[in-house]
Coordinates of C-alpha atoms in Angstrom, one line a residue:
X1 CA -21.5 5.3 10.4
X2 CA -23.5 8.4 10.3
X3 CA -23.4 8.9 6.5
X4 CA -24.6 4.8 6.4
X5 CA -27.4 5.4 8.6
X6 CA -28.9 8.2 6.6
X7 CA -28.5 6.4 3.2
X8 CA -30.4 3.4 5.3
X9 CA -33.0 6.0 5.8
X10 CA -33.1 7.1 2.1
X11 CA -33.1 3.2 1.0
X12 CA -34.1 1.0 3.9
X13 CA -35.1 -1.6 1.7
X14 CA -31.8 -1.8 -0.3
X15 CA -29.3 -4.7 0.3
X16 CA -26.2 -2.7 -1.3
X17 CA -24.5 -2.5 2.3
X18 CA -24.8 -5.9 2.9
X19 CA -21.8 -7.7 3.4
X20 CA -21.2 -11.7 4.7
X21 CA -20.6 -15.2 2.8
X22 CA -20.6 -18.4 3.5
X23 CA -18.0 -21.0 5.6
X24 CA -18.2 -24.8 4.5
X25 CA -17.0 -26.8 7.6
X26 CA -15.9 -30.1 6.6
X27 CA -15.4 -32.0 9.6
X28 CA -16.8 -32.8 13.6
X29 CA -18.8 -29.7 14.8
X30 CA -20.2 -29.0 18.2
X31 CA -23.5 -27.1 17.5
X32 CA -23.9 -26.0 21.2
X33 CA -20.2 -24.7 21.6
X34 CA -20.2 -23.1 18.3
X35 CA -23.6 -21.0 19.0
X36 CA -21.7 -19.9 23.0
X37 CA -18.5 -18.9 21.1
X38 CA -20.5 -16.6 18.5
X39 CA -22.6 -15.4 22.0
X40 CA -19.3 -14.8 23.2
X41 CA -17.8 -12.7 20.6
X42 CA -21.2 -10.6 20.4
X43 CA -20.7 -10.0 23.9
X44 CA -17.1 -8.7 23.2
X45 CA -17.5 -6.0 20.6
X46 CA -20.1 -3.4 21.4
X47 CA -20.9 -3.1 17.8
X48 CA -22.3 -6.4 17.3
X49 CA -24.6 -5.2 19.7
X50 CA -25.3 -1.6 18.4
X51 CA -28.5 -0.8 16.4
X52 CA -29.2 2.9 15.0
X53 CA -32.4 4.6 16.4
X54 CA -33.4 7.5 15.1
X55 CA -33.2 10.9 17.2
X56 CA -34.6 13.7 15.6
X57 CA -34.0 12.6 12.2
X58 CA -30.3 11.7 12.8
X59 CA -29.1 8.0 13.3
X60 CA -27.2 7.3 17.1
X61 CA -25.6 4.6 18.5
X62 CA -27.5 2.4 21.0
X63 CA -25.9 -0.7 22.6
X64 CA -27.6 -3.4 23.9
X65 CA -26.5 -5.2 27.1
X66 CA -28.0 -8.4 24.9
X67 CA -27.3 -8.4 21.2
X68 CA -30.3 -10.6 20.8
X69 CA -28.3 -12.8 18.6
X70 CA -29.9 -16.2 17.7
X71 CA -28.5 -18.2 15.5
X72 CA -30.9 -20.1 13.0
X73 CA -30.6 -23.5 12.4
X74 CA -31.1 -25.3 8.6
X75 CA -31.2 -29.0 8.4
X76 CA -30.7 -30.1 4.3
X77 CA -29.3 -33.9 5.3
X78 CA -31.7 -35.8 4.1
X79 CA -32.5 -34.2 0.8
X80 CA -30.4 -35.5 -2.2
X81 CA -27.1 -33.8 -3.2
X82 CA -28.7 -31.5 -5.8
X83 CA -31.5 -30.8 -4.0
X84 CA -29.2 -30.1 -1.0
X85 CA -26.9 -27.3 -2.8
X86 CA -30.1 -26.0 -4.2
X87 CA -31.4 -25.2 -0.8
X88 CA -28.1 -24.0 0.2
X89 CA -27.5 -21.1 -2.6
X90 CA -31.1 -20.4 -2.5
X91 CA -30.7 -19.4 1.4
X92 CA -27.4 -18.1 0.9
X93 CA -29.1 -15.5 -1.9
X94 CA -31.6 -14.7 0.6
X95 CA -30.1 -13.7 3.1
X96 CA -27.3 -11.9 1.0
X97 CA -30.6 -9.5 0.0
X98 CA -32.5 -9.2 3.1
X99 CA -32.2 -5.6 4.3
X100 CA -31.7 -5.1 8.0
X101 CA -33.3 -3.0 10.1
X102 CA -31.1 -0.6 11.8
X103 CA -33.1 1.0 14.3
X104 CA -34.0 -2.1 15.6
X105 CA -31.2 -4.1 15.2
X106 CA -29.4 -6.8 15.0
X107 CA -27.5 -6.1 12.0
X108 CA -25.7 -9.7 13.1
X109 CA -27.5 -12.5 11.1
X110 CA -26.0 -15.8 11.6
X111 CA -27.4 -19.6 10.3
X112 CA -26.3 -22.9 10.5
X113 CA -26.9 -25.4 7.8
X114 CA -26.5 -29.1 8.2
X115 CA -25.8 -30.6 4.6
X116 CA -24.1 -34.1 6.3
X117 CA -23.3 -35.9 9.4
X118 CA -19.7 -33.8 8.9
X119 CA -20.5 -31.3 6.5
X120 CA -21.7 -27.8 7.7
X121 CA -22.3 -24.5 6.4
X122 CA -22.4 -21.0 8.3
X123 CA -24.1 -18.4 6.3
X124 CA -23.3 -14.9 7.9
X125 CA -24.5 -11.7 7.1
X126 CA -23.8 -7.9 8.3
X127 CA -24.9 -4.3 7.7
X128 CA -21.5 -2.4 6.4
X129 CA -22.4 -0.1 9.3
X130 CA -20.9 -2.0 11.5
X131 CA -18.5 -4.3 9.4
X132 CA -15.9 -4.2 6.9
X133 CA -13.2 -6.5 5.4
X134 CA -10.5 -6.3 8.4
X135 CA -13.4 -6.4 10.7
X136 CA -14.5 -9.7 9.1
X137 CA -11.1 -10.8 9.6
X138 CA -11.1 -10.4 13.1
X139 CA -14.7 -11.8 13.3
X140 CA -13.7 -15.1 12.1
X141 CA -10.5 -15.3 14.1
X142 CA -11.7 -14.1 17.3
X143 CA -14.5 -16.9 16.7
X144 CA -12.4 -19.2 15.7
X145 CA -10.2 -19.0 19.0
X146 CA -13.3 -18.9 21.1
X147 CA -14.7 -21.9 19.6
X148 CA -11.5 -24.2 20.3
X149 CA -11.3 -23.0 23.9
X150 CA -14.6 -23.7 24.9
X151 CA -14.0 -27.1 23.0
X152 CA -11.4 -27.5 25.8
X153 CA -14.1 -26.5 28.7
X154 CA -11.8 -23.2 28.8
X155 CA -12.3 -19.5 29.5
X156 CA -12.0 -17.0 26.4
X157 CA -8.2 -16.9 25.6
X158 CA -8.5 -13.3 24.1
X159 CA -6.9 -10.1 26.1
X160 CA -10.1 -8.0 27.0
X161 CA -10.1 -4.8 24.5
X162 CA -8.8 -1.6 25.4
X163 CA -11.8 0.7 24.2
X164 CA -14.5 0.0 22.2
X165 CA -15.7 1.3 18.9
X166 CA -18.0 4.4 20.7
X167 CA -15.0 5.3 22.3
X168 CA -13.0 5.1 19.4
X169 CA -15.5 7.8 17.9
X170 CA -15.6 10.1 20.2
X171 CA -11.7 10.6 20.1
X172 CA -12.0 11.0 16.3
X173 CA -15.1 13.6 16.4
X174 CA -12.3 15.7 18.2
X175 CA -9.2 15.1 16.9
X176 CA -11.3 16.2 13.3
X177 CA -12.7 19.1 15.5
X178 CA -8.8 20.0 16.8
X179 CA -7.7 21.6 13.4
X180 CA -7.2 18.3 11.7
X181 CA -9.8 18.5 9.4
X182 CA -9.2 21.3 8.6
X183 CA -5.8 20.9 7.1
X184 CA -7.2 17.4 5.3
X185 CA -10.2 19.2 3.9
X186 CA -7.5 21.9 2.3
X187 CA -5.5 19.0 0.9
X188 CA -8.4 17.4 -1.4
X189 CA -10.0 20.6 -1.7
X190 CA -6.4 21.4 -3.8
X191 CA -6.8 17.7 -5.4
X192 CA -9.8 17.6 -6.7
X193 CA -10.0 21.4 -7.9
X194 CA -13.4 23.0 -8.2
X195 CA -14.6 20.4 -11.2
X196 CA -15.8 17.1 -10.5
X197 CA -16.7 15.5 -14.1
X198 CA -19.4 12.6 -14.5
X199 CA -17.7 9.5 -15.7
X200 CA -19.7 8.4 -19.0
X201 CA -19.6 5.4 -20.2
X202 CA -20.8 3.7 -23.1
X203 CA -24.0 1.9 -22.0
X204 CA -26.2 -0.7 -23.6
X205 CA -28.5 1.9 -21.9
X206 CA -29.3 5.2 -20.3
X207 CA -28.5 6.2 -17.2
X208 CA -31.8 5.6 -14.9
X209 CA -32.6 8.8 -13.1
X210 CA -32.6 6.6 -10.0
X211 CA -30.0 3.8 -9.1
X212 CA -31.6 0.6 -8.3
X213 CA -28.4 -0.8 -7.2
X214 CA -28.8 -4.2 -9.1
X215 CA -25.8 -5.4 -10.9
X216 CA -23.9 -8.8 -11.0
X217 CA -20.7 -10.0 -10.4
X218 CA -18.2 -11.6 -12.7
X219 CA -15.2 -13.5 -10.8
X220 CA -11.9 -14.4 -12.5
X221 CA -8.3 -15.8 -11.7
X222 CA -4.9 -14.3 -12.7
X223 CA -2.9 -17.4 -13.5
X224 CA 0.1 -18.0 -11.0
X225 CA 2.2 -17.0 -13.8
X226 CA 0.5 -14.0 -14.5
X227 CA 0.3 -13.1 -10.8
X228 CA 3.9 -13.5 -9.7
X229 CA 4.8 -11.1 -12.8
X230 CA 2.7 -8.6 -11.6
X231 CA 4.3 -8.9 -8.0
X232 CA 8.0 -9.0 -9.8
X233 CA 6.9 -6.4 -11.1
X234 CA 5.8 -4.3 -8.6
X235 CA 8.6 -4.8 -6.3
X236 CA 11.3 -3.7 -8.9
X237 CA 9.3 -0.2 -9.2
X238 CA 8.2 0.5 -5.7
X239 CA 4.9 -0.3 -6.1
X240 CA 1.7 -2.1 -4.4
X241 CA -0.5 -3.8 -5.8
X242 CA -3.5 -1.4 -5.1
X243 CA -1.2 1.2 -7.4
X244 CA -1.2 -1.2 -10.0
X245 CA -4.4 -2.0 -10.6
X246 CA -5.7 1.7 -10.0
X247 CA -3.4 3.0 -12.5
X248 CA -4.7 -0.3 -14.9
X249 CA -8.2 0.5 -14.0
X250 CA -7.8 4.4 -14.7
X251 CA -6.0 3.0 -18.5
X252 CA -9.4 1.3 -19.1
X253 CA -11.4 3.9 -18.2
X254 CA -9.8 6.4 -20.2
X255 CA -10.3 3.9 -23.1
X256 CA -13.8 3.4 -22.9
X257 CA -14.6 6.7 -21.8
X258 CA -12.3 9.0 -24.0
X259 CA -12.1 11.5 -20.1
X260 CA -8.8 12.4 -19.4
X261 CA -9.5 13.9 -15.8
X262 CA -10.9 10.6 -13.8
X263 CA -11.8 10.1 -10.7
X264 CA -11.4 6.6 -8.9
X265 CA -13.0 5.9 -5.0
X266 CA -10.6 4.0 -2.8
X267 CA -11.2 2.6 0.1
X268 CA -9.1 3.3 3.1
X269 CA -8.8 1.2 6.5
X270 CA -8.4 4.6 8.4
X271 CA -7.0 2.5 11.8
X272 CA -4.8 5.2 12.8
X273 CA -4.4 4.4 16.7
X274 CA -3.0 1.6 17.9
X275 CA -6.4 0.6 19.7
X276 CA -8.7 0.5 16.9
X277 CA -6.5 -2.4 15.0
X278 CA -8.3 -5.4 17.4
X279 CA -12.3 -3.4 16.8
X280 CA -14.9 -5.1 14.7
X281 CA -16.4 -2.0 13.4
X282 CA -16.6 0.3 10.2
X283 CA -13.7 2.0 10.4
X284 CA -13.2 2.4 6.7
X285 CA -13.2 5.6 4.9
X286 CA -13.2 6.6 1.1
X287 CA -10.3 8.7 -0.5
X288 CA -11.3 10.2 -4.2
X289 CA -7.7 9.4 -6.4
X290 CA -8.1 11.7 -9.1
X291 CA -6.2 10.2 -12.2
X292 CA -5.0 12.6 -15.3
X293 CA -4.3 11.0 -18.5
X294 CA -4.0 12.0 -22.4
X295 CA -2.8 10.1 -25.2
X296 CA 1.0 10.8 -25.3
X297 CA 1.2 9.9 -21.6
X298 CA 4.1 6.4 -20.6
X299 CA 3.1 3.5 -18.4
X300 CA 5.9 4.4 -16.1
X301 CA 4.3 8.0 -15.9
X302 CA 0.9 6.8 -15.3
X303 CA 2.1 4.7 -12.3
X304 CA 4.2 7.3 -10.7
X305 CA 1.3 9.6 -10.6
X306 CA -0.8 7.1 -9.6
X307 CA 2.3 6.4 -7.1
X308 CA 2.3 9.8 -5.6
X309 CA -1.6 10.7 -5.6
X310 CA -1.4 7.4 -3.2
X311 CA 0.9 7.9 -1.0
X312 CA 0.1 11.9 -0.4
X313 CA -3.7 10.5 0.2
X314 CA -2.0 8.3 2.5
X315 CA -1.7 11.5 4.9
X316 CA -5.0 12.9 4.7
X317 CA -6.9 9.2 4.8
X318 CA -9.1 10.7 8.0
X319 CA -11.6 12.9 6.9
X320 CA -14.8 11.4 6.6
X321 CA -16.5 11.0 3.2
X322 CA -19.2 12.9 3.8
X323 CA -17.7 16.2 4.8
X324 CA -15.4 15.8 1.5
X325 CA -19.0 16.1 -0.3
X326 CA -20.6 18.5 1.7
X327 CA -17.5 21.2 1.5
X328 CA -16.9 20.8 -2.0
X329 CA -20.7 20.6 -3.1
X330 CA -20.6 18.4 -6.4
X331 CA -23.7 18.2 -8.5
X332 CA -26.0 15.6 -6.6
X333 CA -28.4 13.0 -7.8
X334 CA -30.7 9.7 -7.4
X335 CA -28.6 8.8 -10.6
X336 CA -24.9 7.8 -9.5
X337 CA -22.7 8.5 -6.6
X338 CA -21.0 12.1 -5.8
X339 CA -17.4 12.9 -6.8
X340 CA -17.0 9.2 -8.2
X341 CA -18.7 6.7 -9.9
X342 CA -15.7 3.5 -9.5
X343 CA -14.5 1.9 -7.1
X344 CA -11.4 0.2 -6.8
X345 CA -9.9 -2.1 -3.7
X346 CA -7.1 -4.5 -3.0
X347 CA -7.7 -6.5 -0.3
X348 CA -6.2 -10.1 1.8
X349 CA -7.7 -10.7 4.4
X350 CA -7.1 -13.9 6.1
X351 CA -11.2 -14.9 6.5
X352 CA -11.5 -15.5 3.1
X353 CA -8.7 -18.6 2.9
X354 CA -8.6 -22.3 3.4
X355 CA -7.8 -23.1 7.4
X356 CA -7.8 -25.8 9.9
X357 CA -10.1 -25.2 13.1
X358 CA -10.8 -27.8 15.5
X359 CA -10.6 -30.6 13.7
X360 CA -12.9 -29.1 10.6
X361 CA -11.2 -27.5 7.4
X362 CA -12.8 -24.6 6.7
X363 CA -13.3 -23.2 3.2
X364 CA -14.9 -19.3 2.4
X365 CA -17.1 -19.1 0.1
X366 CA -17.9 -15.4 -1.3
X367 CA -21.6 -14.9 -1.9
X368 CA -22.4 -11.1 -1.6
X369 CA -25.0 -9.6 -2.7
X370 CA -25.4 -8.4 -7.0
X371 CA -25.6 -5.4 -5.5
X372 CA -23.5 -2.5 -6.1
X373 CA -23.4 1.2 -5.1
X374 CA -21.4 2.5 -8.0
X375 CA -21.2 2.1 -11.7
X376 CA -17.8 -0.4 -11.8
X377 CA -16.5 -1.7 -8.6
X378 CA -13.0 -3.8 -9.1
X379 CA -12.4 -6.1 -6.3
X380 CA -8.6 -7.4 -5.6
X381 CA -8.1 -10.4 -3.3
X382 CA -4.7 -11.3 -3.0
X383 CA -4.1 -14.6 -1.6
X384 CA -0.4 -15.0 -1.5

């Protein structure tokens, strides 16, 4: 969160740690219940409730007895179908790109959108600071389960939490203070060696000094074919399918680029205590896999590197990104991100299917914003 707040201070105005999307609800929807069961899960998880005040130049944690939550209301119904949609994306792109203001807060923006008598859409929106993909998850569950209960005229039906994400923080500043990052830093200090190379390449265009974080997204399917190979596949070997694609992902690199030491960012859900796994909060961390390749090199010897690299990583997933970068001191610039330049992520989280809530079937629809905070950023949602 730190390391977030600072780059917020660098770039307030950029939308590149935006995250949200939108729900279509197809169905009979209670306005009134569903604004007190969003109210409700604000209420719940400190963080929804936490903006990022500057103290002496360094970002801290504030939370609000109120999260000052209000959720805006669109109504489209009477405008024809095109004209309806064209409303619809045009807010949804808004919103996708408004930056938030995290000293103020709330990074929580949440609207309604009435397209028909039974035809709704919720367009959220969060700072990454205090979201990430298995938070989301648990956003639109714990809503979810909220909503139906107060449909019933019944009290919340989740188990109060444990700790909350302030706490959680405080034991990890520690256990990183106790010796444990210590022995972490060691590890990728070993890994990485003493030379981080630039990943080049070939552009229609040169490198501006300064990102500007635009980019677009391109969105495909693997046929079902295609996809239950890959799984056949993975199972026979003792894979995952974040291995798979990594090691894919560092092939094409090595391709384009002609590099045979590459360096790939991965995120990791860094969840480590029992506690944490029920937060909404960014908990997520970023591991460097480094990947070496050369032109005589097997597919099977390619995967089993990219095997191993994953699975040691696996043990040192806690120290923060930052401190990786300020102990190893890579060459810095405006220009592209330190130690690596692509990302790559596997991810199924249950917010972004089909389900039944209530009465309403509701659909995800992804609508990040085209903005991106490294060169290449491969995006895995498995669904099965």
């Amino acid at each position: 969160q730190q390391r977030r707040g600072v780059l917020w201070q660098l770039e307030p105005d950029s939308p590149a740690y935006n995250a949200g999307g939108l729900a279509r609800l197809s169905g009979p929807l209670d306005v009134a219940r569903f604004e007190a069961a969003l109210q409700a899960l604000v209420q719940r998880h400190e963080t929804l409730r936490t903006p990022f005040p500057s103290v002496d130049g360094v970002p801290v944690q504030r939370v609000h007895g109120d999260g000052g939550l209000h959720m805006d209301w669109q109504d489209f119904s009477a405008l024809d179908r095109d004209s309806r949609q064209q409303h619809l994306q045009t807010l949804a792109d808004s919103e996708a790109h408004r930056p938030f203001d995290l000293e103020s807060g709330p990074l929580l923006r949440v609207c309604m959108v009435k397209m028909a008598e039974r035809e709704h859409y919720l367009v959220v929106t969060l700072h990454h600071i205090v979201t990430e993909g298995w938070a989301m998850d648990i956003f639109a569950r714990e809503l979810g389960a909220l909503y139906e209960a107060f449909l019933d005229d019944r009290e919340s039906p989740l188990e109060p939490l444990p700790v909350q994400y302030l706490d959680y923080s405080v034991w990890q500043r520690e256990w990183l203070e106790s010796g444990e990052r210590q022995r972490q830093l060691d590890y990728w200090k070993a890994q990485l060696g003493n030379e981080h190379p630039l990943l080049e390449l070939p552009g229609d265009r040169p490198r501006p000094p300064v990102q500007s974080h635009q980019g677009d997204l391109y969105r495909f399917d693997l046929s079902p074919e295609l996809a239950e190979r890959v799984r056949r596949f993975n199972a026979a070997r003792g894979l995952t399918m974040f291995m798979t694609m990594t090691a894919t992902l560092a092939a094409l690199l090595y391709r384009y680029s002609g590099q045979q030491d590459l360096r790939i960012g991965a995120p990791v859900a860094n969840r480590i205590r029992p506690e944490s796994e029920g937060l909404i909060g960014a908990f997520l961390n970023t591991q460097v896999l480094r990947c070496r390749l050369d032109g005589q090199m097997s597919v099977g010897e390619l995967l089993e590197q990219v095997r191993q690299t994953v699975i040691d990583g696996q043990s040192h997933q806690d120290l923060p990104f930052d401190h990786l970068v300020e102990a190893l001191q890579p060459p810095r610039s405006a220009a592209y991100n330190p130690l690596f330049q692509v990302m790559c992520n596997v991810q199924r989280w249950e917010f972004q299917q089909t389900r039944q809530l209530a009465g309403m079937t509701v659909e995800y629809i992804a609508n990040d914003a085209r903005a991106t905070k490294f060169d290449l950023n491969l995006e895995v949602t498995d669904l099965d």
